[in-house]
PDB file of C-alpha atoms in Angstrom:
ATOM      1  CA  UNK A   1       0.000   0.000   0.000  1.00 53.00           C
ATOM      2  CA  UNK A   2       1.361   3.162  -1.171  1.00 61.00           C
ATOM      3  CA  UNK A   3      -0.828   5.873  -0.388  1.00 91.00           C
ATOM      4  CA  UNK A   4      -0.752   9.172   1.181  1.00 96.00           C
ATOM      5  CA  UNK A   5      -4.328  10.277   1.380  1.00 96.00           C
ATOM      6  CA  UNK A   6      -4.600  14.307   1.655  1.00 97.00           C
ATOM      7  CA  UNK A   7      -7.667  16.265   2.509  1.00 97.00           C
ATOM      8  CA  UNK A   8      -9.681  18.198   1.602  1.00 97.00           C
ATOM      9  CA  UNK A   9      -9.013  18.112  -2.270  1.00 96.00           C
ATOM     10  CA  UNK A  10     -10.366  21.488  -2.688  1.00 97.00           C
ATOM     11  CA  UNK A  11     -10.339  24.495   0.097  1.00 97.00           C
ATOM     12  CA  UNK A  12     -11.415  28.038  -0.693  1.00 97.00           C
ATOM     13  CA  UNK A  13     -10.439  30.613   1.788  1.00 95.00           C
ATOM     14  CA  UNK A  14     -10.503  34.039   2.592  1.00 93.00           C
ATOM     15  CA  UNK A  15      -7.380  35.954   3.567  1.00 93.00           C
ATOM     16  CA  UNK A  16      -8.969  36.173   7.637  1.00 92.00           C
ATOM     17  CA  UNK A  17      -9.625  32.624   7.704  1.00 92.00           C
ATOM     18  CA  UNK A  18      -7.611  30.172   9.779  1.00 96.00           C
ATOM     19  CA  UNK A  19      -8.048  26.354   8.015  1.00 97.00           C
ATOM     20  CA  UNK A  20      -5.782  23.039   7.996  1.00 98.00           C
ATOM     21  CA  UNK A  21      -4.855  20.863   5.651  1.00 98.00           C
ATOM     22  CA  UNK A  22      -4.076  17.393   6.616  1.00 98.00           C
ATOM     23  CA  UNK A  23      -2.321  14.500   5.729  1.00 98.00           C
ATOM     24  CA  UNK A  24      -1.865  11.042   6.689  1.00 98.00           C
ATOM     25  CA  UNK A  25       0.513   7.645   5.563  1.00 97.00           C
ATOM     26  CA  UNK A  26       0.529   4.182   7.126  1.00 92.00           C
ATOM     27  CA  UNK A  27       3.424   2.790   5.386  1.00 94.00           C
ATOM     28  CA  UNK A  28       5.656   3.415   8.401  1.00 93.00           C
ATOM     29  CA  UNK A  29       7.728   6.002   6.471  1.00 95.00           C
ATOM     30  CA  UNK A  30       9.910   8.223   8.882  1.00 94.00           C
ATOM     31  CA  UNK A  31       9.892  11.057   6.346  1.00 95.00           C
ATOM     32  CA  UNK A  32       7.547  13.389   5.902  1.00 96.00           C
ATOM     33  CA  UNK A  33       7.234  17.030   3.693  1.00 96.00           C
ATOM     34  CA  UNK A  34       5.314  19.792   2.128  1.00 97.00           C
ATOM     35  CA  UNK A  35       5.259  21.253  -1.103  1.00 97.00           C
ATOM     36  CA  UNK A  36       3.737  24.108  -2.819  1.00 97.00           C
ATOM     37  CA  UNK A  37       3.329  23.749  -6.844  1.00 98.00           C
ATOM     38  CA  UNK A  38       2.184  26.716  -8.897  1.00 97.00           C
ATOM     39  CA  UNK A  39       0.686  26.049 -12.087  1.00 94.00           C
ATOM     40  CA  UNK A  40       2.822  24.868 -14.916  1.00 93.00           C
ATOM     41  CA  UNK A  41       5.765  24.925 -12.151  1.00 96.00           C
ATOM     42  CA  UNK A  42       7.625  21.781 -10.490  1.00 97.00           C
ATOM     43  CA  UNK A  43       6.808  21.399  -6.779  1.00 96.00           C
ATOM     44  CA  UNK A  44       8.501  23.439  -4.624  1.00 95.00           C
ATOM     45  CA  UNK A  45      10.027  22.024  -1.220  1.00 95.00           C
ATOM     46  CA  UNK A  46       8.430  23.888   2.070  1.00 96.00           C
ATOM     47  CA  UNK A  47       8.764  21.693   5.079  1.00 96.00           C
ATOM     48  CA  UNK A  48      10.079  18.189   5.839  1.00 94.00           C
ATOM     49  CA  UNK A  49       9.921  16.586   8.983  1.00 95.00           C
ATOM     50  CA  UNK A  50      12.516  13.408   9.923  1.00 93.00           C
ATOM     51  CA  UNK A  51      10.954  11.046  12.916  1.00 94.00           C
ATOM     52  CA  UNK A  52       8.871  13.967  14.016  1.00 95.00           C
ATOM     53  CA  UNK A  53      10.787  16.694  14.110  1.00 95.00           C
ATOM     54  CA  UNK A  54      11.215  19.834  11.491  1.00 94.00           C
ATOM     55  CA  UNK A  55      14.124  19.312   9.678  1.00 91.00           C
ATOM     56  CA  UNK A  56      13.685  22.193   6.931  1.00 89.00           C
ATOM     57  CA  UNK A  57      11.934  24.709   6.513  1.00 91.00           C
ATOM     58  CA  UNK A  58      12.549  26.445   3.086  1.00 90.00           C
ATOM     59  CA  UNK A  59      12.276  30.246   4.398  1.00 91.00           C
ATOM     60  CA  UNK A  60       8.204  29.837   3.758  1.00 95.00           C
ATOM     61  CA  UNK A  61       6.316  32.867   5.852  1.00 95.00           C
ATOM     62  CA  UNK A  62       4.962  32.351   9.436  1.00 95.00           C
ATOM     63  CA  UNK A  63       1.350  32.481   8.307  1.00 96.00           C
ATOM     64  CA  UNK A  64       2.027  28.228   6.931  1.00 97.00           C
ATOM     65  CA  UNK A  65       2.403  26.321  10.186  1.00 97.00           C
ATOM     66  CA  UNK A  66       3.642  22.664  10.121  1.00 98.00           C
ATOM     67  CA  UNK A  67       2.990  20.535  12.436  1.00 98.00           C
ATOM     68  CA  UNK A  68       3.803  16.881  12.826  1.00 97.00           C
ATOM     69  CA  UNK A  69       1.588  15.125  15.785  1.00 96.00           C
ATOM     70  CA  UNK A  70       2.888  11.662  14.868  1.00 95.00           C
ATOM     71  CA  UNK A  71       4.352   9.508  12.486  1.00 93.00           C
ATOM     72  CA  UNK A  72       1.567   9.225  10.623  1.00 96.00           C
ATOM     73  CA  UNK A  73       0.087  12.895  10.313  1.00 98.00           C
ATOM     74  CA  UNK A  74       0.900  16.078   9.173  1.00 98.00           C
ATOM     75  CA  UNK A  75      -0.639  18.948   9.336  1.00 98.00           C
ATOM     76  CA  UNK A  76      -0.139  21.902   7.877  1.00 98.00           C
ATOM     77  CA  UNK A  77      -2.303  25.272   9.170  1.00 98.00           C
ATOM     78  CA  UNK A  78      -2.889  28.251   7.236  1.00 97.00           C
ATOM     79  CA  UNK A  79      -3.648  31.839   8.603  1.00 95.00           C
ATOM     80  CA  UNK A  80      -4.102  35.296   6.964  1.00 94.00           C
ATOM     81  CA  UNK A  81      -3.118  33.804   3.629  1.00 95.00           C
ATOM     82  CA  UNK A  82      -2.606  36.362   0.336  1.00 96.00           C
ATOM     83  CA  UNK A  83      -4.094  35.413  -2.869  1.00 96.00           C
ATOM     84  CA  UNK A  84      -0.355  34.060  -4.234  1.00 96.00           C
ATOM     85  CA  UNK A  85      -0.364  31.625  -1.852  1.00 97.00           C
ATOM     86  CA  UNK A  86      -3.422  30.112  -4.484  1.00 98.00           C
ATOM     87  CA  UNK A  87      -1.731  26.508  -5.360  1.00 98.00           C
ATOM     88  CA  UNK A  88      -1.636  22.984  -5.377  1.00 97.00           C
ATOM     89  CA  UNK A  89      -0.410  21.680  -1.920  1.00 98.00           C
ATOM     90  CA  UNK A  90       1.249  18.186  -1.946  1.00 97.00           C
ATOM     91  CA  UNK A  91       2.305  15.749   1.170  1.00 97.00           C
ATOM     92  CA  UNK A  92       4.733  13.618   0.631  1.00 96.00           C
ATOM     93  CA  UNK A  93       6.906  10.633   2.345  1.00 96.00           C
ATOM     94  CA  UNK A  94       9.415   8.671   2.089  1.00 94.00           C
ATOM     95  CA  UNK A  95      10.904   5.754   4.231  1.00 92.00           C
ATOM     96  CA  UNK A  96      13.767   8.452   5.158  1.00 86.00           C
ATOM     97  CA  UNK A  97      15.348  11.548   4.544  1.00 80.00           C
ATOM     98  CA  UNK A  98      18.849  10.144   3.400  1.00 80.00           C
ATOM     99  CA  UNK A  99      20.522   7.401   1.070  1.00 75.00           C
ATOM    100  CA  UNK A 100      18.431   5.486  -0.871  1.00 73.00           C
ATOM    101  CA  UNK A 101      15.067   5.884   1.356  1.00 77.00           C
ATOM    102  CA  UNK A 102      14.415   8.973  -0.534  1.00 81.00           C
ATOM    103  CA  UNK A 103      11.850   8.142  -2.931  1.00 88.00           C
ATOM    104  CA  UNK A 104       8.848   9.591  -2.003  1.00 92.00           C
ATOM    105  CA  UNK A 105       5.365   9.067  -2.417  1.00 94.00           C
ATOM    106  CA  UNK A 106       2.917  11.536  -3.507  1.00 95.00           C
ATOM    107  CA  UNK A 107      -0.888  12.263  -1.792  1.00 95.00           C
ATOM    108  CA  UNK A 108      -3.214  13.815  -4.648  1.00 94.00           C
ATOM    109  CA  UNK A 109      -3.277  17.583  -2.989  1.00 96.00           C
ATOM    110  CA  UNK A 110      -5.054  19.987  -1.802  1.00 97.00           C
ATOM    111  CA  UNK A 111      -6.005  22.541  -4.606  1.00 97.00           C
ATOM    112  CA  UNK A 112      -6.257  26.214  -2.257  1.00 98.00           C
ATOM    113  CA  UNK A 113      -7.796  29.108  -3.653  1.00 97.00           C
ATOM    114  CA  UNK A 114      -7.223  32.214  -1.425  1.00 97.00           C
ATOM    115  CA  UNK A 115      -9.745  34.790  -2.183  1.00 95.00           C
TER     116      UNK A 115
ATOM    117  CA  UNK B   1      21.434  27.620 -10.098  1.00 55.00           C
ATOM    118  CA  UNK B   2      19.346  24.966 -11.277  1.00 60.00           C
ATOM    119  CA  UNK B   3      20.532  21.314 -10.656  1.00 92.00           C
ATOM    120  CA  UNK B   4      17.907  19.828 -13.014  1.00 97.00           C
ATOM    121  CA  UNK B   5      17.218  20.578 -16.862  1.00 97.00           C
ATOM    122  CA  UNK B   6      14.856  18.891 -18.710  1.00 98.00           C
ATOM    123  CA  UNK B   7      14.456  21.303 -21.993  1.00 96.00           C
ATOM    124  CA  UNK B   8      11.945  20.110 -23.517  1.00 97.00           C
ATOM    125  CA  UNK B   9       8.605  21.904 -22.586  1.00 97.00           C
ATOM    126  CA  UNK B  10       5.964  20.141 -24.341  1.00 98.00           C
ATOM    127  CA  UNK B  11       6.296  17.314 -26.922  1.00 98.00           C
ATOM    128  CA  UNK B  12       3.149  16.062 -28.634  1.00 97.00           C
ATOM    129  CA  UNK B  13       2.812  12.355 -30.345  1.00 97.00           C
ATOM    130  CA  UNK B  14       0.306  10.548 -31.986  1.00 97.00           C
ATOM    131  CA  UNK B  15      -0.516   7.303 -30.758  1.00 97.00           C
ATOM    132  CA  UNK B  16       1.935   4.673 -30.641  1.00 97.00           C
ATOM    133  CA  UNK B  17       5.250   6.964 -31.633  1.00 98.00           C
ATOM    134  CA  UNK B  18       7.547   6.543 -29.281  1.00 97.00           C
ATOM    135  CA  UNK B  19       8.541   9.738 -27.271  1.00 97.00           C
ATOM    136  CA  UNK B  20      11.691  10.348 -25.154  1.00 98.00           C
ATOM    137  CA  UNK B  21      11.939  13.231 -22.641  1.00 98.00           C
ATOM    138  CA  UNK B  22      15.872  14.467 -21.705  1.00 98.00           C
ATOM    139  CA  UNK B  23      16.937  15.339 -18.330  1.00 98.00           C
ATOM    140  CA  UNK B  24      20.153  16.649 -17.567  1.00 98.00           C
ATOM    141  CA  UNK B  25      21.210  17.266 -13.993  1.00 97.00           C
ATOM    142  CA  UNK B  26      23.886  18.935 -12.241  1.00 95.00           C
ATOM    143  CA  UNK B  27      25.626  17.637  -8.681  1.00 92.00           C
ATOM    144  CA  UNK B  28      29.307  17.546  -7.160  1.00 90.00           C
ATOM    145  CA  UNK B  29      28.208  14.856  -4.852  1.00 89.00           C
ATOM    146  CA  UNK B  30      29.757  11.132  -5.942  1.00 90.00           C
ATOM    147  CA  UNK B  31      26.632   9.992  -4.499  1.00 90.00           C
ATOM    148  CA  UNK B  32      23.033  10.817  -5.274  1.00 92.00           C
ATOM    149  CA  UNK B  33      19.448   9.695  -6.874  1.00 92.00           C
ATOM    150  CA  UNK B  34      17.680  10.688  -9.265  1.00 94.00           C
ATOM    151  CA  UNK B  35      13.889   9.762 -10.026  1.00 94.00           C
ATOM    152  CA  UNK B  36      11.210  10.194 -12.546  1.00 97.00           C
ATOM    153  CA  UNK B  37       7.705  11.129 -11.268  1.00 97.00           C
ATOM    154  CA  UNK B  38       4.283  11.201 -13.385  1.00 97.00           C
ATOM    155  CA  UNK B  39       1.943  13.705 -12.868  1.00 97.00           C
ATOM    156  CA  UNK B  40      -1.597  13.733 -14.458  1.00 94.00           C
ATOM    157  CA  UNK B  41      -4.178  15.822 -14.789  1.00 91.00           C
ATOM    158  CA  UNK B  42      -5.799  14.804 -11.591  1.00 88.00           C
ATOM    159  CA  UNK B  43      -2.329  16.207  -9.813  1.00 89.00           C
ATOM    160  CA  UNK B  44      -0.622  13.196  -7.615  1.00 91.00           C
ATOM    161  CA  UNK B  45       2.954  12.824  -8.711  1.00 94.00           C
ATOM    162  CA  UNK B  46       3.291   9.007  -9.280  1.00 95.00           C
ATOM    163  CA  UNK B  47       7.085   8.021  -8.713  1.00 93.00           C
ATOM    164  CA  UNK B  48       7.912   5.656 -11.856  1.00 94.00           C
ATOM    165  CA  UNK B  49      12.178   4.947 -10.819  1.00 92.00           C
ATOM    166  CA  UNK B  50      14.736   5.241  -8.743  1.00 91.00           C
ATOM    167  CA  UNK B  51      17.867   5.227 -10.039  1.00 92.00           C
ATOM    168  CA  UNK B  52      21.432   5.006  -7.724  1.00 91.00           C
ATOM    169  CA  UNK B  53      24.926   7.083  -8.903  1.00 92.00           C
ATOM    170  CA  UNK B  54      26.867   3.796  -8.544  1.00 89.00           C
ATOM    171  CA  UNK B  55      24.329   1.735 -10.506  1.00 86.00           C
ATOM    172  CA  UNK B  56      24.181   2.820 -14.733  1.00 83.00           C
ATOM    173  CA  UNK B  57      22.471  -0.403 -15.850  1.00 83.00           C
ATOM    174  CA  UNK B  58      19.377   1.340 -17.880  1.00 85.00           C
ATOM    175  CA  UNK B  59      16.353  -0.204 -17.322  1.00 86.00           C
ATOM    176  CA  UNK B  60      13.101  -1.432 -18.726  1.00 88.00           C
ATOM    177  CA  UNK B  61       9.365  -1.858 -17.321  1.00 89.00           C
ATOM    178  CA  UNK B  62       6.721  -2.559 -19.591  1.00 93.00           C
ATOM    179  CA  UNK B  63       6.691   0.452 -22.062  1.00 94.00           C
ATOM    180  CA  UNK B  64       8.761   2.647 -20.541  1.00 95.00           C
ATOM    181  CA  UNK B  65      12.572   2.498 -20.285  1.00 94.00           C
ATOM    182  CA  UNK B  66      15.459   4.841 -18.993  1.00 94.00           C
ATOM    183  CA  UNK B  67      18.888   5.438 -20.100  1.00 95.00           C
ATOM    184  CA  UNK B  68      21.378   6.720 -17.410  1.00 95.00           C
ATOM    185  CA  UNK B  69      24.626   7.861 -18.527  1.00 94.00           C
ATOM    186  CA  UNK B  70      27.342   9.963 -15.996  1.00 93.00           C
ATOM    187  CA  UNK B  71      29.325  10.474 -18.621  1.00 93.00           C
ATOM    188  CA  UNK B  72      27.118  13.461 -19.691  1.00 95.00           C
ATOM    189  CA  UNK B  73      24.993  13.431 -16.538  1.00 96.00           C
ATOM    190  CA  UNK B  74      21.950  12.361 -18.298  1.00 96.00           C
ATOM    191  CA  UNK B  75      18.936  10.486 -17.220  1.00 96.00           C
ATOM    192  CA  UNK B  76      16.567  10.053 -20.017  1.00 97.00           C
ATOM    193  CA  UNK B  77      13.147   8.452 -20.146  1.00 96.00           C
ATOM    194  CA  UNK B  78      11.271   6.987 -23.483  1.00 97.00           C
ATOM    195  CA  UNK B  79       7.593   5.873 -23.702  1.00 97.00           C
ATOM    196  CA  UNK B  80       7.407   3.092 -26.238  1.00 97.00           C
ATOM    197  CA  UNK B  81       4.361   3.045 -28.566  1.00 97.00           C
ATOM    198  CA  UNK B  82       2.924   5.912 -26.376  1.00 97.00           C
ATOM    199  CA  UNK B  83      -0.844   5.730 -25.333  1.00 97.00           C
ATOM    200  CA  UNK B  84      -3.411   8.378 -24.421  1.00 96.00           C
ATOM    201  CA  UNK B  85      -3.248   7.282 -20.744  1.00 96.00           C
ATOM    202  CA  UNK B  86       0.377   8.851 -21.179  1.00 97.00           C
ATOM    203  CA  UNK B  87      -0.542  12.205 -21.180  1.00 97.00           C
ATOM    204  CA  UNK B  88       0.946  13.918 -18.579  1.00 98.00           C
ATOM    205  CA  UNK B  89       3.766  16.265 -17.099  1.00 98.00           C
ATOM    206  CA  UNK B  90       6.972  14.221 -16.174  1.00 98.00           C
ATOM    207  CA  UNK B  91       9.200  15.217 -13.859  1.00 98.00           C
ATOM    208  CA  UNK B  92      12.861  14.646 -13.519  1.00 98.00           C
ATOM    209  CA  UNK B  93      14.375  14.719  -9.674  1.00 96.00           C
ATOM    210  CA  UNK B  94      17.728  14.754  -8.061  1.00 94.00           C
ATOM    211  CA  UNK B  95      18.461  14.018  -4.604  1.00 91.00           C
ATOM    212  CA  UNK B  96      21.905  14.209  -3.140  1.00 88.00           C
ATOM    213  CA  UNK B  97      23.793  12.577  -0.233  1.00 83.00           C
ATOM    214  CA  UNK B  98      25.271  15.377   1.113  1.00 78.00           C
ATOM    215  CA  UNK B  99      23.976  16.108   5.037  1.00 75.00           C
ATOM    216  CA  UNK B 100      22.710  19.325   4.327  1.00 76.00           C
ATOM    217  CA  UNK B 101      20.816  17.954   0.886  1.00 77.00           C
ATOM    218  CA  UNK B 102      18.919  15.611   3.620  1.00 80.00           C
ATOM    219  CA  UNK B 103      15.368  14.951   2.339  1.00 80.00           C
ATOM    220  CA  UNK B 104      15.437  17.805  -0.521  1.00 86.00           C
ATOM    221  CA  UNK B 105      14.169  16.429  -3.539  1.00 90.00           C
ATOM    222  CA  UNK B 106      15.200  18.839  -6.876  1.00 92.00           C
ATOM    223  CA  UNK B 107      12.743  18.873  -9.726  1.00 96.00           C
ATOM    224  CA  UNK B 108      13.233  19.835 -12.887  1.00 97.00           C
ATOM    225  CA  UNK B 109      11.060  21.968 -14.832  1.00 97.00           C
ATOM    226  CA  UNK B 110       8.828  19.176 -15.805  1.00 98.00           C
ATOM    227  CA  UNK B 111       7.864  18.524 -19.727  1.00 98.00           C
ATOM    228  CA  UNK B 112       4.139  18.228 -21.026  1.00 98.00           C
ATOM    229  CA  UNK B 113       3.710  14.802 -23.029  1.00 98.00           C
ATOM    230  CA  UNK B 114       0.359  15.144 -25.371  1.00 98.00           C
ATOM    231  CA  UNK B 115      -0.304  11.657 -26.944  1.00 97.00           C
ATOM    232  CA  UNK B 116      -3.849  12.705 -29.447  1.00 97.00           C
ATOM    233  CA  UNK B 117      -5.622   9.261 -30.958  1.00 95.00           C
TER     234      UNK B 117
END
């Protein structure tokens, strides 16, 4: 079983909200990250998290909040977005972050609109 | 600067052409990975391969195959007698071994495949 399952598929928010986007794996993968893909664009790298803990964070701004509450979830929270922040958001995983554990496995996204 | 190239944008087939897509990447590690992901219209990425630094046998699966060659840091990736259900964006990935390349996966631009009936 290789699935990541993501939800919701499709969020519309305004810029006052406060929502969450969620993601969970059960293929014991230590590994865990956020991207951000703009259309026509390759995914960009936000957050990854190794065995629970934040291991990078790509500079994003303090209004995306990760958060890893075991090694199955992740979370990621969202408050007083703009409208560029309108994208696909993809979790990933991946058995680990180094060496040939690397591979990782996709959920389908979130598509956010930010109005 | 970028560590991934594929150049190719878009390339458009007919049915049952064979198509290859080019990726070129860029590392100074001796070790490192590089993938090829899938991604249709419906938006998961779907890894297709793994392929190892130390480990240049090309390989086959079904339709698809992939030539890896260090000697001009190329990864390539051809669809044999391409089918509709091969219309997609394909990305091209690096990872590195390096400790501070830890869990960053670098994508290349990604190139549109259009296979028409």
């Amino acid at each position: 079983d290789t699935e990541v399952t993501q939800t919701p598929k499709h969020l519309v928010m305004g810029m006052t909200n406060k929502k969450s986007l969620k993601c969970e794996q059960h293929m014991g993968h230590r590994a865990m990250y956020w991207y951000k893909q703009k259309a026509k664009k390759p995914p960009e790298l936000m957050f990854v998290y190794s065995y629970e803990k934040l291991s990078i964070n790509e500079s994003v701004p303090s209004r995306f909040s990760p958060e890893c509450p075991n090694s199955s979830l992740l979370n990621l929270h969202l408050h007083a977005l703009q409208p560029e922040d309108s994208a696909l958001y993809l979790c990933a995983s991946s058995r680990s972050t180094q060496g040939i554990w690397t591979e990782a496995f996709f959920g389908q996204g979130t598509r956010l609109t930010v109005v | 600067a970028q560590k991934v190239t594929q150049a190719q944008t878009e390339i458009s087939v007919v049915e049952k052409e064979d198509v290859t897509l080019d990726c070129v990447y860029e590392t100074r590690d001796t070790t490192y990975y590089l993938f090829w992901y899938k991604q249709p219209p419906s938006g998961e990425l779907v890894f297709l391969i793994r392929r190892n630094s130390f480990d240049e046998q090309n390989e086959i699966s079904g339709r698809y195959s992939w030539n890896f060659q260090k000697s001009t840091s190329s990864f390539n990736f051809t669809i044999t007698a391409s089918q509709v259900v091969d219309s997609a964006v394909y990305f091209c990935a690096l990872s590195e071994a390096a400790t501070d390349s830890w869990g960053k996966l670098q994508f290349g631009a990604g190139t549109q495949v259009v296979v028409t009936p």
